[in-house]
CSV table of C-alpha atoms in Angstrom, one decimal:
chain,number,residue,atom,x,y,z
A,1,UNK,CA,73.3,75.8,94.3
A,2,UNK,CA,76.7,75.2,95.2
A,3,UNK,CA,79.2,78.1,95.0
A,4,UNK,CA,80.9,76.3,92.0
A,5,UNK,CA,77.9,76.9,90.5
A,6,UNK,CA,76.7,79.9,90.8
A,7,UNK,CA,80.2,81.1,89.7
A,8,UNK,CA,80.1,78.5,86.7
A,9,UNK,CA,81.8,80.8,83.9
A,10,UNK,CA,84.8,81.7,86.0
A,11,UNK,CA,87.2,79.6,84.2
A,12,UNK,CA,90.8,78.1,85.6
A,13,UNK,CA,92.3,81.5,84.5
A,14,UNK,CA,90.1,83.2,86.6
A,15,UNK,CA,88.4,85.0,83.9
A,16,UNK,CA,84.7,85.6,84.5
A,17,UNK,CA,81.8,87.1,83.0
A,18,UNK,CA,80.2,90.6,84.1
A,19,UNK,CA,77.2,89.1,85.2
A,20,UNK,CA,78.9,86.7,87.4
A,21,UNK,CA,81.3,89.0,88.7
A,22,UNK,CA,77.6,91.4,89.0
A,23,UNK,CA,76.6,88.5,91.4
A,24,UNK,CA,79.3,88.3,93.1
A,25,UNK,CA,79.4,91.7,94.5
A,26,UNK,CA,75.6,91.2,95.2
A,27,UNK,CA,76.5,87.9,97.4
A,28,UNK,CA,79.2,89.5,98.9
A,29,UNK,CA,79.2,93.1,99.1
A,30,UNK,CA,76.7,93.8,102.2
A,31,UNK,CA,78.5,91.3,104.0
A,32,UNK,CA,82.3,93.1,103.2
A,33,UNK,CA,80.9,96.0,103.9
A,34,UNK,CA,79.9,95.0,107.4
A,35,UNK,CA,83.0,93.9,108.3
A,36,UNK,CA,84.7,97.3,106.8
A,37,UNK,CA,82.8,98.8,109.1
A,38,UNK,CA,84.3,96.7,112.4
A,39,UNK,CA,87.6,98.2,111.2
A,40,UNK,CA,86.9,102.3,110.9
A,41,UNK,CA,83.7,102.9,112.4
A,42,UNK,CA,82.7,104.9,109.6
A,43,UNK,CA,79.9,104.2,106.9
A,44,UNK,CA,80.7,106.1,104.3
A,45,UNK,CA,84.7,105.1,104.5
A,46,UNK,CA,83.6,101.4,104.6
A,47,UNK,CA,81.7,101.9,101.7
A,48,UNK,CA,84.6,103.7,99.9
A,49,UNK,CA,86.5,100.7,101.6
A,50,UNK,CA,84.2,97.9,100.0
A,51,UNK,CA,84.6,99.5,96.7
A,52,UNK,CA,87.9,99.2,96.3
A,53,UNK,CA,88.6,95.5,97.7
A,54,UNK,CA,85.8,94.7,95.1
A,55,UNK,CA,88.3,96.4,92.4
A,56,UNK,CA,91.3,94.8,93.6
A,57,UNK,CA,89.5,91.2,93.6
A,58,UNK,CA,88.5,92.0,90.0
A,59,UNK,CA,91.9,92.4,89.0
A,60,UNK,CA,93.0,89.2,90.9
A,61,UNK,CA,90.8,87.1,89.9
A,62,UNK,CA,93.5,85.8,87.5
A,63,UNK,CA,95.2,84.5,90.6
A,64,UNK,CA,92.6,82.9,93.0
A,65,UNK,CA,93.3,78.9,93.0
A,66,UNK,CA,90.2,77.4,94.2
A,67,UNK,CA,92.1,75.9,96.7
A,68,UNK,CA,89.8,78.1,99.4
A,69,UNK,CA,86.7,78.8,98.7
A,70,UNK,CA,85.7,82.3,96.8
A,71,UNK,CA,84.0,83.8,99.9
A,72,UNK,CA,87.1,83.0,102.0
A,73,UNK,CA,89.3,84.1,99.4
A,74,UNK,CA,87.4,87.5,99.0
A,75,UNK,CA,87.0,88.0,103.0
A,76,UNK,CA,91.2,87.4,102.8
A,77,UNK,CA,91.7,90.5,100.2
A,78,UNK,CA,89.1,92.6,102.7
A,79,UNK,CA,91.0,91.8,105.5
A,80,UNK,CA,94.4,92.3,104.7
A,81,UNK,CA,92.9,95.8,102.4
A,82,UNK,CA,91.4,97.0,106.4
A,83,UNK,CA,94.2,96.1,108.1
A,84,UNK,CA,96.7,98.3,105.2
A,85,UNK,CA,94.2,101.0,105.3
A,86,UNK,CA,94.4,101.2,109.2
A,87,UNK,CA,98.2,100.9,109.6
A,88,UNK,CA,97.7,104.1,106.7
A,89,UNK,CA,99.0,107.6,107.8
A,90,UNK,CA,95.6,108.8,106.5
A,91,UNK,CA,93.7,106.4,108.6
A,92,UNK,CA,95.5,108.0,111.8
A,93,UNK,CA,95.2,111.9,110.7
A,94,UNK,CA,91.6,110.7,110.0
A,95,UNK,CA,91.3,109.3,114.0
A,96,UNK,CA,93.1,112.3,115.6
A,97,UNK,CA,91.4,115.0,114.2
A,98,UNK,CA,89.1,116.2,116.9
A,99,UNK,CA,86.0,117.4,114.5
A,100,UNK,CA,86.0,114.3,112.7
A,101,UNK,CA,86.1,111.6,115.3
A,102,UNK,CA,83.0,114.1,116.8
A,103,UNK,CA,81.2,113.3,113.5
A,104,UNK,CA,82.1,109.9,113.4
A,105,UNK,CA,80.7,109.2,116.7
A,106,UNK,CA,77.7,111.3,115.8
A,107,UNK,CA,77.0,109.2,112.3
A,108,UNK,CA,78.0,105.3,114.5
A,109,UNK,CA,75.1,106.7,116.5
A,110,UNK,CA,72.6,106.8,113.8
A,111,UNK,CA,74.0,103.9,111.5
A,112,UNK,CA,73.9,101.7,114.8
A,113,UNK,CA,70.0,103.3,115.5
A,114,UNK,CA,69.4,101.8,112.0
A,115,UNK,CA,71.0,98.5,112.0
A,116,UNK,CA,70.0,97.7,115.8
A,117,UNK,CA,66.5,98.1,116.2
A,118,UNK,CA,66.6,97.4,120.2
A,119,UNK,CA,68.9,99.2,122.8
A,120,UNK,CA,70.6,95.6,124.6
A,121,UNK,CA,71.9,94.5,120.9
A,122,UNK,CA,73.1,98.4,120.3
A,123,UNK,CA,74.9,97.8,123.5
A,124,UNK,CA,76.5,95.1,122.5
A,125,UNK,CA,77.3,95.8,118.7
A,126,UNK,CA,79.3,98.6,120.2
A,127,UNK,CA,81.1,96.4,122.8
A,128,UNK,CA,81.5,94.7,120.1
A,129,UNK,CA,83.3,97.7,118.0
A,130,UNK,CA,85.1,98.3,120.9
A,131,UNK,CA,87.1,94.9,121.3
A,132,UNK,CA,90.7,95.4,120.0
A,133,UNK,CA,90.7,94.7,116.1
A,134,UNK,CA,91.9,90.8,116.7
A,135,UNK,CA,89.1,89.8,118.9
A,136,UNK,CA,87.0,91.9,117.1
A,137,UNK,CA,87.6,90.7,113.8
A,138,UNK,CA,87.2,86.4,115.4
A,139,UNK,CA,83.6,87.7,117.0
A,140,UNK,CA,82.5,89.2,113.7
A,141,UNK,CA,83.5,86.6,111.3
A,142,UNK,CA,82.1,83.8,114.3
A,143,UNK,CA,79.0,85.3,115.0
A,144,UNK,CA,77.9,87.4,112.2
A,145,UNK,CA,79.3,85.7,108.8
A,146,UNK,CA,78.7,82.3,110.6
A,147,UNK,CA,82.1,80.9,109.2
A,148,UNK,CA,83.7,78.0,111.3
A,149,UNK,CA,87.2,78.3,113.9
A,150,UNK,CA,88.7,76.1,111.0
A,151,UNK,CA,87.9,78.9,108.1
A,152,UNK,CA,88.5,81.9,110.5
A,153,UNK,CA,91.9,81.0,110.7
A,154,UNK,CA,92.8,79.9,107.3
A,155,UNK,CA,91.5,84.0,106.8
A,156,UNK,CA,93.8,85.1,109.9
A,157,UNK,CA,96.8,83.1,109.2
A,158,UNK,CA,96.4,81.6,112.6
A,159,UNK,CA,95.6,78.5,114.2
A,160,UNK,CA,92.8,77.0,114.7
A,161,UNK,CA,93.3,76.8,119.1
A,162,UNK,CA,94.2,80.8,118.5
A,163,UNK,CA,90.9,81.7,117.1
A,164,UNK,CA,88.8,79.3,119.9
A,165,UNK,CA,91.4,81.5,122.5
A,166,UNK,CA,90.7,85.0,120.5
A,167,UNK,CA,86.8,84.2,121.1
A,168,UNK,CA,87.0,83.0,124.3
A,169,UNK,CA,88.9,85.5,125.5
A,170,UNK,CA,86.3,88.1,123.6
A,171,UNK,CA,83.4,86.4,125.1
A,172,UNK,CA,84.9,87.4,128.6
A,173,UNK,CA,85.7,90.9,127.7
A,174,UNK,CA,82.3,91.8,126.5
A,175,UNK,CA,80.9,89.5,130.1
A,176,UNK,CA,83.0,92.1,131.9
A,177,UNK,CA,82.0,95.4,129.7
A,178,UNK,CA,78.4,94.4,129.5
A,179,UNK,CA,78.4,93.2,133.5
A,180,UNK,CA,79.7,96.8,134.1
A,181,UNK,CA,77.3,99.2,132.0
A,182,UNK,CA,74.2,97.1,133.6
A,183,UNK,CA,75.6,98.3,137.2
A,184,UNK,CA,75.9,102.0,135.7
């Protein structure tokens, strides 16, 4: 079933039923989630996070076209929604204090024990997370969400040769981190 479909009472308006909105969040909302999560490193934030990019799709549902499709549409609002919340003052008093980021670390350690259930793709979901936000944000939506160079950069407001250089160029960073913690 086509995502047209499944999303069938969604009229031009962009009103929509609870149910489907219900399924919605269920198609979506792990996957959001996730990549929250690339942007603070924090579970319980991201799922704070997801909840409100779920609210602020509900209320502009009015406005989405169909000229993209829904999931690129959604992933759009939960980008730009990260990207606010990180440029945020409370996003930076929440990095510098000293006890949190300690507790942060301490709860990526057990969320990443959870999602990663062998050590080499721990290592390398924290090379990952440690990529600077545009590489990390081509690798996650590449790799993980399986979405093509061509979608990725209608979502990044890029070109399509940017996000092959962005992964590229990510590919070789995580060569050279994960070529250097071997060695250690």
């Amino acid at each position: 079933m086509g995502e047209s479909e499944a999303y069938s009472h969604m009229s031009s308006e962009g009103n929509i039923h609870t149910d489907d909105f219900t399924a919605i969040v269920t198609d979506y909302g792990q996957s959001i989630q996730q990549l929250v999560y690339t942007y603070v490193k924090d579970q319980a934030l991201a799922e704070d996070l997801t909840q409100e990019i779920f609210i602020k799709v509900f209320k502009k549902l009015d406005s989405f076209k169909q000229e993209s499709t829904l999931k690129t549409w959604i992933y759009r609002i939960a980008i730009n929604h990260c990207k606010d919340y990180v440029r945020s003052w409370h996003y930076r008093q929440f990095i510098y204090d000293d006890d949190t980021v300690m507790h942060a670390q301490s709860k990526d350690k057990s969320i990443d024990d959870k999602i990663v259930a062998r050590s080499e793709e721990e290592c390398l979901v924290h090379s990952v997370l440690g990529l600077p936000a545009k590489y990390r944000e081509a690798v996650y939506l590449y790799y993980y969400e399986e979405l093509t160079s061509k979608e990725i950069s209608t979502l990044m407001n890029v070109r399509e040769n940017t996000v092959k250089t962005r992964l590229r160029r990510a590919r070789k960073m995580l060569k050279e981190k994960l070529g250097k913690e071997e060695t250690t």
